[in-house]
Amino acid sequence: MTMSKVEQRLAALGVTLPAPAAPIANYTPFVRAGSLVIISGQLCLGPEGKIAPQHVGRVGAGVSAADAASAARLCAINVLAQLRACIGDLDRTLRCLRLGGFINAAPDFDALAGVMNGASDFMVEALGDAGRHARSTVGVASLPLSAVVEVEGMFEVR
């Protein structure tokens, strides 16, 4: 079986998409409506399905901005894993329309955009120009499993 162009790009980046994470509450990991796919918020789970200690807690209060950006990248990897579970071949992705980022941040930490760039930069690396997207980034008081970042996405697909 031939590897898709997106999977080839991921391999060149040293990224293997994990098995998609199962929901931890009453929701579905993705919903498809026509050519749109909405991916539920994905946590910064590593390849083994766990959150690394450096990705637990609040950025600006024990978690560095660099570690939080790395967590955002993991979230984006998990978003793509869910997208692949929905559409099969990632080459069917026409565009990443939107990413939403939730950053578990100390009240005085305002460098949220740089943290979310971990997810945004990865999406462009993985999808090329089709990875350029609109986005929102919000600082929050807490996230599930004490994760430092959660990222959701919306995609246009064939």
Coordinates of C-alpha atoms in Angstrom, one line a residue:
M1 CA 0.0 0.0 0.0
T2 CA 1.3 3.4 -1.0
M3 CA 1.7 6.0 1.8
S4 CA -0.3 9.2 1.4
K5 CA 1.5 12.5 0.7
V6 CA 0.5 13.7 4.2
E7 CA 1.7 10.5 5.8
Q8 CA 5.0 10.9 3.8
R9 CA 5.4 14.4 5.2
L10 CA 4.7 13.2 8.7
A11 CA 7.3 10.4 8.3
A12 CA 9.8 13.0 7.2
L13 CA 9.0 15.0 10.4
G14 CA 9.6 11.8 12.4
V15 CA 5.9 11.7 13.4
T16 CA 3.8 8.5 13.5
L17 CA 0.1 9.1 14.2
P18 CA -1.0 7.3 17.2
A19 CA -4.2 5.3 17.5
P20 CA -7.0 7.9 18.1
A21 CA -7.8 8.5 21.8
A22 CA -11.1 7.3 23.1
P23 CA -13.4 9.9 24.5
I24 CA -13.1 10.4 28.3
A25 CA -16.7 11.7 28.7
N26 CA -20.1 11.8 26.8
Y27 CA -19.0 13.0 23.4
T28 CA -17.8 11.6 20.0
P29 CA -14.2 12.2 18.9
F30 CA -15.4 13.7 15.6
V31 CA -18.5 14.6 13.6
R32 CA -18.7 14.7 9.9
A33 CA -21.4 16.8 8.2
G34 CA -21.0 16.8 4.4
S35 CA -17.5 18.1 3.6
L36 CA -16.8 19.3 7.1
V37 CA -15.2 17.3 9.9
I38 CA -15.2 18.7 13.4
I39 CA -12.7 17.2 15.8
S40 CA -13.4 17.3 19.5
G41 CA -10.7 18.7 21.8
Q42 CA -7.6 16.5 22.0
L43 CA -5.3 16.4 24.9
C44 CA -1.5 16.3 24.8
L45 CA -1.3 12.5 25.0
G46 CA 2.0 11.0 23.9
P47 CA 2.4 7.9 21.8
E48 CA 1.9 5.7 24.8
G49 CA -1.5 7.3 25.5
K50 CA -0.4 9.2 28.6
I51 CA 0.4 12.8 29.4
A52 CA 4.1 13.4 30.2
P53 CA 4.8 15.1 33.5
Q54 CA 6.1 18.2 31.8
H55 CA 2.7 18.6 30.1
V56 CA 0.7 18.5 33.3
G57 CA -0.2 21.7 35.1
R58 CA -0.3 25.4 34.2
V59 CA 2.0 27.3 31.9
G60 CA 3.5 30.1 33.8
A61 CA 3.2 28.2 37.0
G62 CA 5.5 25.2 36.8
V63 CA 5.2 24.4 33.1
S64 CA 7.5 26.3 30.7
A65 CA 6.2 28.0 27.6
A66 CA 8.4 25.7 25.5
D67 CA 6.9 22.6 27.1
A68 CA 3.4 24.0 26.7
A69 CA 4.1 24.6 22.9
S70 CA 5.4 21.0 22.7
A71 CA 2.1 19.9 24.3
A72 CA 0.2 21.9 21.8
R73 CA 2.0 20.1 19.0
L74 CA 1.1 16.7 20.5
C75 CA -2.5 17.9 20.6
A76 CA -2.4 18.7 16.9
I77 CA -0.9 15.3 16.2
N78 CA -3.8 13.7 18.0
V79 CA -6.3 15.9 16.1
L80 CA -4.8 14.5 12.8
A81 CA -5.1 11.0 14.2
Q82 CA -8.8 11.6 14.7
L83 CA -9.2 13.1 11.3
R84 CA -7.5 10.0 9.7
A85 CA -9.9 7.8 11.7
C86 CA -12.8 9.7 10.2
I87 CA -11.8 10.0 6.6
G88 CA -9.2 7.2 6.2
D89 CA -6.7 8.9 3.8
L90 CA -5.4 12.3 5.0
D91 CA -4.8 13.3 1.4
R92 CA -8.6 13.7 1.3
T93 CA -8.1 16.8 3.5
L94 CA -8.7 20.0 1.5
R95 CA -8.0 22.4 4.3
C96 CA -7.7 22.9 8.0
L97 CA -10.3 25.6 8.5
R98 CA -9.9 26.3 12.2
L99 CA -8.0 25.3 15.3
G100 CA -9.2 26.2 18.8
G101 CA -6.6 26.1 21.6
F102 CA -7.3 26.0 25.3
I103 CA -4.2 26.7 27.5
N104 CA -4.2 25.9 31.2
A105 CA -2.4 29.1 32.2
A106 CA -1.5 31.0 35.3
P107 CA -3.7 34.2 35.6
D108 CA -0.7 36.5 34.7
F109 CA 0.5 34.4 31.8
D110 CA -0.4 36.1 28.5
A111 CA 1.9 34.6 26.0
L112 CA -0.8 32.2 24.9
A113 CA -0.3 32.8 21.1
G114 CA 3.2 31.4 21.3
V115 CA 2.0 28.3 23.0
M116 CA -0.7 27.7 20.4
N117 CA 1.9 28.1 17.6
G118 CA 3.1 24.6 18.6
A119 CA -0.2 23.3 17.1
S120 CA -0.5 25.8 14.3
D121 CA 3.1 25.3 13.1
F122 CA 2.7 21.5 13.1
M123 CA -0.6 21.7 11.1
V124 CA 1.2 23.7 8.4
E125 CA 4.2 21.3 8.5
A126 CA 1.9 18.4 8.1
L127 CA -0.6 19.8 5.5
G128 CA 1.4 22.5 3.7
D129 CA -0.7 25.5 2.7
A130 CA -3.8 23.5 3.3
G131 CA -2.8 23.6 7.0
R132 CA -3.1 27.4 7.3
H133 CA -6.2 28.1 9.4
A134 CA -8.2 30.5 11.4
R135 CA -7.8 30.1 15.2
S136 CA -8.8 31.0 18.7
T137 CA -6.6 30.7 21.7
V138 CA -8.0 30.9 25.2
G139 CA -6.4 30.8 28.6
V140 CA -8.4 28.6 31.0
A141 CA -8.3 27.8 34.7
S142 CA -8.1 24.0 34.3
L143 CA -8.3 21.2 31.7
P144 CA -9.2 17.5 31.8
L145 CA -6.5 15.3 33.4
S146 CA -4.6 18.5 34.4
A147 CA -3.3 18.8 30.8
V148 CA -1.6 22.0 30.0
V149 CA -3.2 22.3 26.5
E150 CA -6.2 21.0 24.6
V151 CA -6.8 21.6 20.8
E152 CA -9.9 21.1 18.7
G153 CA -10.1 21.4 14.9
M154 CA -12.4 21.8 11.9
F155 CA -11.5 20.6 8.4
E156 CA -12.9 20.6 4.9
V157 CA -12.5 17.2 3.3
R158 CA -13.3 15.4 0.0

